[in-house]
Structure formats: C-alpha cells, structure tokens
Tab-separated table of C-alpha atoms and ligand atoms in Angstrom:
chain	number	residue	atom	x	y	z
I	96	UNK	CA	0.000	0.000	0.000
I	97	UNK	CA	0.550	3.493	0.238
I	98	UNK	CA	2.297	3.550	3.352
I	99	UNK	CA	5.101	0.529	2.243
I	100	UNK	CA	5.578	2.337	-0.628
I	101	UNK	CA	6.699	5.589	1.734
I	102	UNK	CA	8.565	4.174	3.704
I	103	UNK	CA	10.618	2.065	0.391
I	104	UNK	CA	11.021	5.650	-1.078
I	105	UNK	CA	12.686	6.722	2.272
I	106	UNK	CA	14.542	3.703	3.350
I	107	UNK	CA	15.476	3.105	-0.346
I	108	UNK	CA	17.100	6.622	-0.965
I	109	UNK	CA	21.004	6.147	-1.509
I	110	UNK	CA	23.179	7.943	1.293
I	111	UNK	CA	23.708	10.874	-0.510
I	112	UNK	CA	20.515	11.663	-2.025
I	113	UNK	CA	18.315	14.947	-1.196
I	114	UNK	CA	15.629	15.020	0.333
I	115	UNK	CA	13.281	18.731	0.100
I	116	UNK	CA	10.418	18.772	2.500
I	117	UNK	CA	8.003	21.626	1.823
I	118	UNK	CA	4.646	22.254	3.284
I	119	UNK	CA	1.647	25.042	1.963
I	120	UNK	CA	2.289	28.747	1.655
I	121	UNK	CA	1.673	30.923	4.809
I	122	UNK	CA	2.326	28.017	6.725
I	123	UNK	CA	0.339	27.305	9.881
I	124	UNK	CA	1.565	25.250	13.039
I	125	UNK	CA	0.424	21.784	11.098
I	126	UNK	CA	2.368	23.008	8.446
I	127	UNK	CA	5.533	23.809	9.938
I	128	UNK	CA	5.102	21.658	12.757
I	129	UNK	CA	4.470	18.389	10.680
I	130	UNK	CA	7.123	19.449	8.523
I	131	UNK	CA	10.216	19.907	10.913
I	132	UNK	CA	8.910	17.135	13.446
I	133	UNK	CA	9.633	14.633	10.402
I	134	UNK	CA	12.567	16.391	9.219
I	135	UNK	CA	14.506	15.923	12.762
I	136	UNK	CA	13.348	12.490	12.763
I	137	UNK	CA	14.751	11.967	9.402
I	138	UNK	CA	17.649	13.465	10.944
I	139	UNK	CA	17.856	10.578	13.423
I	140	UNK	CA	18.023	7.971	10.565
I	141	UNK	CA	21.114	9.637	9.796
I	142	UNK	CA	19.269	11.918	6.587
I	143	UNK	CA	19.833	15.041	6.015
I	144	UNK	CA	17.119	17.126	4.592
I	145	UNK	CA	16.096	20.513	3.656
I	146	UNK	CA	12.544	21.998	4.544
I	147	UNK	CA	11.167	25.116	2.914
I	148	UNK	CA	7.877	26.345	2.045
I	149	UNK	CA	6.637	29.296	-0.394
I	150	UNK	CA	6.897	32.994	-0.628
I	151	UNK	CA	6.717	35.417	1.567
I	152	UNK	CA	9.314	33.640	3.352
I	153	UNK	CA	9.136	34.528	6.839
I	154	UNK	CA	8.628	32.678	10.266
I	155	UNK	CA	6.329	34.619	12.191
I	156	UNK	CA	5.617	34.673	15.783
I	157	UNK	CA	4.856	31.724	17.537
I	158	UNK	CA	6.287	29.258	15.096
I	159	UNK	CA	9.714	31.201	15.340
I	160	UNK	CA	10.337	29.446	18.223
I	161	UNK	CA	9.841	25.588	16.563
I	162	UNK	CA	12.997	23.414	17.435
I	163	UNK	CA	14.063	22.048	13.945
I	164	UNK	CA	14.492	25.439	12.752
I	165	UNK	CA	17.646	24.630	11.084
I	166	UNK	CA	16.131	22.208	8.686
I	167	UNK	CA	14.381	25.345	7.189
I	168	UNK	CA	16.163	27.171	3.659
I	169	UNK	CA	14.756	29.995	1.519
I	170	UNK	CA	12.412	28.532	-1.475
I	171	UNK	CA	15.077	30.334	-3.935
I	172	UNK	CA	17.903	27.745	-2.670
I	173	UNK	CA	15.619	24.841	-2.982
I	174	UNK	CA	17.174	22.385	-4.658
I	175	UNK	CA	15.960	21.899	-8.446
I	176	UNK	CA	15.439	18.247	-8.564
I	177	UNK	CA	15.569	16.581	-5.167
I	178	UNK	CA	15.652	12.776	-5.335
I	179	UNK	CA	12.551	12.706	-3.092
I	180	UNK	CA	10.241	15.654	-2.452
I	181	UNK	CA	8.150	14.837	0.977
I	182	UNK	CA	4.877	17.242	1.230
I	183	UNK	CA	2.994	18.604	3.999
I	184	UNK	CA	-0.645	19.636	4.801
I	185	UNK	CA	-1.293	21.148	1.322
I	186	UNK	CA	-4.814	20.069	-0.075
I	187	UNK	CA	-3.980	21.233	-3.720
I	188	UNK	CA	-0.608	21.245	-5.693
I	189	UNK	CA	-1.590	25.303	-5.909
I	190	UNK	CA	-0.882	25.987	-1.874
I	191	UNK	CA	3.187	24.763	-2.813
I	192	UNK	CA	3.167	27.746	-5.356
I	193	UNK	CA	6.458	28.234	-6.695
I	194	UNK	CA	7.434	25.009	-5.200
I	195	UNK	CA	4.770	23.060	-7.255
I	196	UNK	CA	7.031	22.035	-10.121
I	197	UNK	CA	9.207	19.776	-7.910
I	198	UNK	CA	6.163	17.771	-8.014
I	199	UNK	CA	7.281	17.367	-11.371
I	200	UNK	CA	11.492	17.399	-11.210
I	201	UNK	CA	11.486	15.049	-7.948
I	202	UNK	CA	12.411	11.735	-8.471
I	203	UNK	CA	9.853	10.680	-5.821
I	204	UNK	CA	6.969	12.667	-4.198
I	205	UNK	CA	5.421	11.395	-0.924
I	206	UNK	CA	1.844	13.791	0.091
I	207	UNK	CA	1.191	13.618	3.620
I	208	UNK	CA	-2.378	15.278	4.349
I	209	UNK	CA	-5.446	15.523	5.986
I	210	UNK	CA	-7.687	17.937	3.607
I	211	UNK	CA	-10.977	16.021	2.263
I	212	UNK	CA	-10.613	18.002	-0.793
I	213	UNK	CA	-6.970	16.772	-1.374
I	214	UNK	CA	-6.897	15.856	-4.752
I	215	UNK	CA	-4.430	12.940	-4.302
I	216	UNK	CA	-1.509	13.953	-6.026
I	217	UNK	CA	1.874	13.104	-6.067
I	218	UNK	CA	3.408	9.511	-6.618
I	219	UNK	CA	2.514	8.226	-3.245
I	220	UNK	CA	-0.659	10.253	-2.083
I	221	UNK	CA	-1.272	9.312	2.321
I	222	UNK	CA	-4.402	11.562	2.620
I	223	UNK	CA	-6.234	10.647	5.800
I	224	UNK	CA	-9.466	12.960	6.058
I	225	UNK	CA	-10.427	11.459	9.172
I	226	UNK	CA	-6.861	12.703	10.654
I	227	UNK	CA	-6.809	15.895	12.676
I	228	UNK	CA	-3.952	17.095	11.511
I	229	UNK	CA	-1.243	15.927	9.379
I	230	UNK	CA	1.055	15.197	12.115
I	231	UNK	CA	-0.846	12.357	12.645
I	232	UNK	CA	0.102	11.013	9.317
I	233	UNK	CA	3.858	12.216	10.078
I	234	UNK	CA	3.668	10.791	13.347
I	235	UNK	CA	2.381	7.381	12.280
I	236	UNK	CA	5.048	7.638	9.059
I	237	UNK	CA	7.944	7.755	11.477
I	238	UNK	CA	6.506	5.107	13.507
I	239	UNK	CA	6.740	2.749	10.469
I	240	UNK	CA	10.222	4.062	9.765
I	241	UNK	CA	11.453	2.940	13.047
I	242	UNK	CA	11.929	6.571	14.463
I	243	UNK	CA	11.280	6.749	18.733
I	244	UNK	CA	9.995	10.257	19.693
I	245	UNK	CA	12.512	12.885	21.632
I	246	UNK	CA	11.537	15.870	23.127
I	247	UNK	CA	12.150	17.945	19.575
I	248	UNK	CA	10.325	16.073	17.483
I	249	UNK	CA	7.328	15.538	19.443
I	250	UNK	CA	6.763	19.461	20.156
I	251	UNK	CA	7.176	20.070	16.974
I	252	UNK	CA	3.761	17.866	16.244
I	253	UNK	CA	2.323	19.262	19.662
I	254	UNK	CA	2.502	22.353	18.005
I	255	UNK	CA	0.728	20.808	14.819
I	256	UNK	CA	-1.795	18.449	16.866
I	257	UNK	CA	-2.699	21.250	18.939
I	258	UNK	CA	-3.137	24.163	16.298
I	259	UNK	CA	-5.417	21.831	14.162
I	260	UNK	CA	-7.728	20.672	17.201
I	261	UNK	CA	-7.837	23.960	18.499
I	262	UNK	CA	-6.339	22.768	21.902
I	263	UNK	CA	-7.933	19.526	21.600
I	264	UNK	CA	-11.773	21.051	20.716
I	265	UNK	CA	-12.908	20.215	17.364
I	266	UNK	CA	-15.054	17.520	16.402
I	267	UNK	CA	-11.804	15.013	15.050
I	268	UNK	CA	-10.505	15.478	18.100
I	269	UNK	CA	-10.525	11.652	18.969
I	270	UNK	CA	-9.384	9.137	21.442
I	271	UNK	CA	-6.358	8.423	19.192
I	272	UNK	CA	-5.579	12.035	19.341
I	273	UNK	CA	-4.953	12.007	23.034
I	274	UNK	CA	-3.343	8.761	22.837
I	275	UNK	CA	-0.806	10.227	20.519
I	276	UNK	CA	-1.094	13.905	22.775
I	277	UNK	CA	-0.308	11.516	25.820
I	278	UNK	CA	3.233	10.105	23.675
I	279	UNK	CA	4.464	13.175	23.139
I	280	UNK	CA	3.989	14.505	26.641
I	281	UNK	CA	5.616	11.487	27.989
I	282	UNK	CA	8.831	12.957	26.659
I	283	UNK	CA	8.949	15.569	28.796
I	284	UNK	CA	7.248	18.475	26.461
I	285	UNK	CA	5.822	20.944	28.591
I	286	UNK	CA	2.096	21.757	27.262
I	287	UNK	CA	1.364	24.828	29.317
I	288	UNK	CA	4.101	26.504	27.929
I	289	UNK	CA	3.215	25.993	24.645
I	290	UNK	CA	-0.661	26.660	24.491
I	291	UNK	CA	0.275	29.948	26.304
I	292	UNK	CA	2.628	30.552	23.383
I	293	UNK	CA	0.551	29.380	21.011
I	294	UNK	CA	-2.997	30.894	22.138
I	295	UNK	CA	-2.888	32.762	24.694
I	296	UNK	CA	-0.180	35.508	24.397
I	297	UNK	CA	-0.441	38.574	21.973
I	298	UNK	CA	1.178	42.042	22.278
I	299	UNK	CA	-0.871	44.609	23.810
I	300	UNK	CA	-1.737	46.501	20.737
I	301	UNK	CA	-2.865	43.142	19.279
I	302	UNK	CA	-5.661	43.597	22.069
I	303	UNK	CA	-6.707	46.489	20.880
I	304	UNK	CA	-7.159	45.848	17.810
I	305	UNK	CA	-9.007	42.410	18.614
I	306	UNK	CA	-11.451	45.247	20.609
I	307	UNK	CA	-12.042	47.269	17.260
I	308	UNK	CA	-13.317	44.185	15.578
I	309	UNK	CA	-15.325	42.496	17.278
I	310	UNK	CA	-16.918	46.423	18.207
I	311	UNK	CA	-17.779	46.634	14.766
I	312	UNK	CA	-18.585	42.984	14.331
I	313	UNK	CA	-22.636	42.675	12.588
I	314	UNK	CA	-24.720	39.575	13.617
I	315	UNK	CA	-27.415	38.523	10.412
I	316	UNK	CA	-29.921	36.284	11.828
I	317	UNK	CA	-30.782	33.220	9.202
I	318	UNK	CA	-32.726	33.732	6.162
I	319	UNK	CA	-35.398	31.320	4.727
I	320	UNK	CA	-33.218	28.112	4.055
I	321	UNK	CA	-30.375	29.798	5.254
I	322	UNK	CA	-27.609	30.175	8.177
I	323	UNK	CA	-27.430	32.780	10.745
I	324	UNK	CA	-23.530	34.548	10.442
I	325	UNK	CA	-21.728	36.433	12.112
I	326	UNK	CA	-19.159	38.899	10.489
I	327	UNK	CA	-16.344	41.483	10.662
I	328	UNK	CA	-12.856	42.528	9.087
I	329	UNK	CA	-9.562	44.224	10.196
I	330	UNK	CA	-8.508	46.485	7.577
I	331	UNK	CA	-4.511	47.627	6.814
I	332	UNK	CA	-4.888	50.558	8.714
I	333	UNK	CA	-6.195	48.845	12.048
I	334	UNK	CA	-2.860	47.186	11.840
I	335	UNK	CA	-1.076	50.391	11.003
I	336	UNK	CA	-2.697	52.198	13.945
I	337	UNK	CA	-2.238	49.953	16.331
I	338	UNK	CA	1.227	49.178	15.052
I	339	UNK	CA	0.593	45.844	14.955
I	340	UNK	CA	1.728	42.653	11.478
I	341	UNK	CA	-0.763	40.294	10.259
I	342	UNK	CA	-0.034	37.392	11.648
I	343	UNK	CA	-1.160	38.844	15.113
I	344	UNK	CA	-4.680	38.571	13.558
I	345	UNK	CA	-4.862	34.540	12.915
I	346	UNK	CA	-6.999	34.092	16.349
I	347	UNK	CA	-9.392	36.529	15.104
I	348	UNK	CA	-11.767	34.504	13.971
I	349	UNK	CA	-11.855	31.876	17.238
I	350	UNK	CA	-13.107	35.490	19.322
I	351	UNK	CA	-15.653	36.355	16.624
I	352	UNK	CA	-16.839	33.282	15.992
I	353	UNK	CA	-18.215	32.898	19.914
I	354	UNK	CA	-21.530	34.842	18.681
I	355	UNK	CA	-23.725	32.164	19.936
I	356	UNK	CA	-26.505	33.157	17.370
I	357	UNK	CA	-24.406	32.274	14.543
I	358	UNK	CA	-23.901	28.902	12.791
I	359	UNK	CA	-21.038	30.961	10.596
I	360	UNK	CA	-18.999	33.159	11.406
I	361	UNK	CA	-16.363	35.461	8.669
I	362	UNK	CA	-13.737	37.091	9.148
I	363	UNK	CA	-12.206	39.460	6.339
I	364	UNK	CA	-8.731	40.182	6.543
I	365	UNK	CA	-7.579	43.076	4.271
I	366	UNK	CA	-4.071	42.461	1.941
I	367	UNK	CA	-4.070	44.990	-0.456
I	368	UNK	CA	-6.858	47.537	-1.179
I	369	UNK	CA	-9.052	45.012	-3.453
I	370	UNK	CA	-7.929	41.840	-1.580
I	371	UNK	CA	-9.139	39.844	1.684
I	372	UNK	CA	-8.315	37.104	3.053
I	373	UNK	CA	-11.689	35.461	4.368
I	374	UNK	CA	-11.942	32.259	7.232
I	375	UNK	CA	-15.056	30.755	7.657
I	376	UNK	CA	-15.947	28.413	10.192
I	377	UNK	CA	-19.016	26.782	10.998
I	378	UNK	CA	-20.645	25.180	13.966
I	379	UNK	CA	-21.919	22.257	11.826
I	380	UNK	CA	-25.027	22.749	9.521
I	381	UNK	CA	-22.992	24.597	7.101
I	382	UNK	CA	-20.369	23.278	4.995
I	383	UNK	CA	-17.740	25.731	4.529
I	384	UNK	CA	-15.334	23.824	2.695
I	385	UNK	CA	-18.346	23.713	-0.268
I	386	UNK	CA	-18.650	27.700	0.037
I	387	UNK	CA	-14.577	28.513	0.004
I	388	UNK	CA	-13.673	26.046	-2.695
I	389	UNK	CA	-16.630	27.948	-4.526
I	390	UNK	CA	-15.086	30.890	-4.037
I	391	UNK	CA	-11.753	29.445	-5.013
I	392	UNK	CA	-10.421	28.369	-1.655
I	393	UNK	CA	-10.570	25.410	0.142
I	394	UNK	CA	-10.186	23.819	3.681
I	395	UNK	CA	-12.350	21.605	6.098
I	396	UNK	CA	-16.142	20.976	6.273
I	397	UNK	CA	-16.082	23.579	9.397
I	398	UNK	CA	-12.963	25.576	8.995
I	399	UNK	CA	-11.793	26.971	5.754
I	400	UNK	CA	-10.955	29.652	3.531
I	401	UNK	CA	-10.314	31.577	0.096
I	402	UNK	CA	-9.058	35.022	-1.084
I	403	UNK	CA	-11.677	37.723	-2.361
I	404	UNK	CA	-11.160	39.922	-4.354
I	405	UNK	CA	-13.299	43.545	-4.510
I	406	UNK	CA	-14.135	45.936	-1.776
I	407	UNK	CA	-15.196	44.731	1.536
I	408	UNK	CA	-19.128	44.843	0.871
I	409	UNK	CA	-18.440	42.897	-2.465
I	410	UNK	CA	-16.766	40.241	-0.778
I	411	UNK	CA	-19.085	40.036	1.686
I	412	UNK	CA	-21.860	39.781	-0.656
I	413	UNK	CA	-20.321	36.765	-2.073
I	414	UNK	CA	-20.252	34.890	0.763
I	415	UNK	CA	-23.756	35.676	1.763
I	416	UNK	CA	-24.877	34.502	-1.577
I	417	UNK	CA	-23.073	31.196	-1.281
I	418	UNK	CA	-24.563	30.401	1.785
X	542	LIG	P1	-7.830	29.925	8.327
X	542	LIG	O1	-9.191	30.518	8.344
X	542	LIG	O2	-7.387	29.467	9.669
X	542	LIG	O3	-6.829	30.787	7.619
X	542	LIG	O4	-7.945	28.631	7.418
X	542	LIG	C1	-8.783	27.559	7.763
X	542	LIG	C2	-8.574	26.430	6.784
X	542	LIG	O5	-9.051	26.844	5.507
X	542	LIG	C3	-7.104	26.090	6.574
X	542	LIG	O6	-6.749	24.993	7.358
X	542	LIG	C4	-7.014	25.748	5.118
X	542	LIG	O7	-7.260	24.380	4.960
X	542	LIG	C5	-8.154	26.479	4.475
X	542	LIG	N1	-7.806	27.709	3.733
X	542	LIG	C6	-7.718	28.959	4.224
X	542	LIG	N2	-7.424	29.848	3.264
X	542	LIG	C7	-7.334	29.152	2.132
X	542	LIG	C8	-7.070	29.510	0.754
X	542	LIG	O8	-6.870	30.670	0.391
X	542	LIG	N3	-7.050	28.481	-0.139
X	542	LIG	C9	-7.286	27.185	0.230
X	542	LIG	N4	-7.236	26.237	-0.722
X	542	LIG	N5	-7.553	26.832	1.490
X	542	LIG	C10	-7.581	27.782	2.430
X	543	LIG	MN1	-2.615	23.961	7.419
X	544	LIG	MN1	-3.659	20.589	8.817
C-alpha cells in the first residue's frame, strides 16, 4: 500500500541523495510543525534534509520558536530536482506555489495530508481525512520508519496536533488524538508553555485591535433556508494604527466566531486595497469547505478559507450569496 511504498522511497534513498520537504504557503503550526517534526526524525536515521515552504518567506511569531528550525532554507535555494520531495498539509498542488514544479522534477513525491478536498496527487498520495492534523500522518510515518519520539520532534507535532484541534476542541478530536497527545507529553514536552505561546499571548496593541473588531462585528440572523452569520474585518490601517503585522490577527476569527446566534462566522482580513483574506468556520449545519472552494479556496467541512477579491461589501456579498 501506500504507506510501504513511503517508507521504500525513504529507506530506499542512496546515502547521498536529497531530500526537500516543503509544506503550503503561509504556513500554519500543522504546516511547519508536521514538517520539521519529520525532518529531525529523518535526521535521526542519519538523513539530512532541507525543509522550505513558499513565498513570503518569513517565520512569524509563535512558530519562530519551533525546534528544527535549522532544517528550514529559503524557497530560492531549494534544490531543483531533489531525489525525493516529501509534502505537507497542502490540499492542492496550488498551496506549494512556486514550489509546485518539484512535483514534477522530484524523483519521488510522498503527500502527507489531511484535507478532504486533497486531490491525491503526487506519486505516493497518504491523505487521511479522518486525521486531525497531518502530524498524525507524520507521526504514524515515522513510527513505520522505526523513528522513537525525543523531546524535539514531538513538540514540533504538539505544536501541529494542537493548532489543528484547536487545543484539543474540534469535532476530530478523537481518542487516538490524546493517545498520541499523551506520547508526546511522555517525553517531557511541557504543554502549558506551549498553548500559552501558542494561544494565549499577543502584544498589547494586538488587544486592541481584537477590541475594534469584534466592536464593529454585525450579527445577520438566518434567512429562509439559510444560516445565521456572524461577520467582521480588520482592515490595513487597524494594523497600522495599532502598530501591529498580520499574523497577530490569525486568532481573530476563534473570538468572533463565539456569537452564539451564529452557525457561521467570517472574518475578512484586508491584503491589499481590493484583496481579503476570508476564514469561515461553521458550527456544523454549514459546509464551509463547499462555500470557500466555490469561491476558489478550500479547507475543512467547518474551517476553511479563500481570497476575495473587490471591496469589503463585495466580498461580503459573495459569501452571503453562497450560503
Ligand atoms: P484559516 O481561516 O485558519 O486561515 O484557514 C482555515 C482552513 O481553511 C485552513 O486549514 C485551510 O485548509 C483552508 N484555507 C484557508 N485559506 C485558504 C485559501 O486561500 N485556499 C485554500 N485552498 N484553502 C484555504
Ligand atoms: Mn494547514
Ligand atoms: Mn492541517
């Protein structure tokens, strides 16, 4: 199966061959975390690979901190043709962007994900939908490759298991979950430290800002045949005037979407002056996943995402009519 043929493409690889690990663009602590747990461990079998992931190149707060940092290169140094190209978390061959063609120039490509919608590409496609998160794919991987968890590779896929369960709260959040939560803690990981780091610690001004949005946050009870939403948006100069970088804003949505009226709840996050970046996330009824791949995104039944383009009340409006 699948899985034999993963591990023959790793165990197989002469000594010297290179290995490129890359996971989606603007990655999230799956992504990265998935990513560099599995690199150190393919460290420990005495590999050495390289782990990148697509422009804008930049770690931003809290996944600066990740051990396995040192695996990581700039996309523009990626190697042309690895001899095996190992992907993480992305649900479409677009979400590697300028990484994509080593899909192509690899002499091997293993797919590690999670994402319903994952197309199953690549030569040896492990997409487990029923996984919450792909570090439980990475985690099982390394298993099968004979790799014991230290304390470096298994906060690198606390990170990942965490992020992706929202601390252990959505609905795939299963007894296997803990069982594998309980494995990595039994090397000595320490979890309040990293939920604090990971949830529960923003600057000041981040605050703030979190207080203008969800001030101007509207509540639209449900149509006929339709769901009840709740929406709001943090423009470029919210971040400007509270002095503040985007990637402050990625718990937005998780205050927002407490509106206990809602079944959605959307959260528009300005780029440039006719782009957003929109989350959705739903409390069940809805399917999201149908309304952002729709809109040209993707994601998860109750959790995903796509970019709109337009001013805000055009965006919105497209959402609205595709629920
Ligand atoms: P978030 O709202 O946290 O940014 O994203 C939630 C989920 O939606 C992600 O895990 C990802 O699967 C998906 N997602 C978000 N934005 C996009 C996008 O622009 N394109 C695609 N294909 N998926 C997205
Ligand atoms: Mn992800
Ligand atoms: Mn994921």
């Amino acid at each position: 199966d699948e899985w034999a043929s993963a591990v023959a493409a790793i165990r197989g690889l002469p000594a010297d061959g290179t290995i490129l690990l890359v996971c989606h663009v603007n990655p999230d602590g799956d992504a990265l975390g998935s990513m560099l747990g599995f690199g150190l461990g393919l460290r420990r079998l005495g590999r050495a690979p390289l782990a990148t992931f697509p422009a804008p190149y930049e770690l931003v707060p809290p996944f600066d901190e990740l051990p396995g940092l040192d695996l990581l290169i700039d996309p523009a140094d990626a190697p042309a043709a690895p001899d095996l190209l190992i992907c993480f978390d992305a649900a479409s061959v677009g979400r590697l962007g300028e990484l994509a063609d080593r899909l192509e120039t690899a002499g091997t490509s293993v797919v590690l994900d999670h994402h319903a919608s994952n197309s199953r590409f690549g030569d040896v496609p492990i997409v487990e939908p029923t996984a919450a998160a792909t570090a439980v794919v990475a985690e099982a991987l390394l298993t099968r490759l004979g790799v014991a968890l230290d304390a470096q590779i298994a906060e690198c896929l606390y990170v990942a298991l965490s992020t992706d369960t929202g601390s252990f709260k959505f609905d795939l959040t299963t007894p296997s979950v803990h069982e594998l939560a309980a494995r990595l803690l039994a090397t000595g990981i320490k979890p309040a430290d990293i939920s604090r780091r990971l949830f529960d610690s923003r600057p000041f001004g981040a605050m703030k800002l979190y207080g203008d949005v969800l001030a101007r946050a509207s509540l639209e009870p449900a149509a006929a045949g339709g769901a009840g939403m709740v929406w709001s948006y943090a423009t470029l100069d919210d971040l400007e005037r509270h002095g503040q970088r985007r990637h402050v804003l990625e718990g937005l949505i998780d205050a927002v979407r407490v509106a206990e009226e809602a079944d959605v709840t959307c959260v528009l996050k300005q780029v440039g002056a006719q782009e957003w970046s929109v989350s959705l996330r739903s409390k069940g009824a809805v399917d999201v996943a149908r309304v952002a791949v729709g809109l040209g995104g993707g994601g998860h039944r109750l959790a995903a995402g796509f970019t709109g383009y337009g001013s805000l009340t055009e965006v919105v409006d497209l959402v609205r009519a595709a629920l």
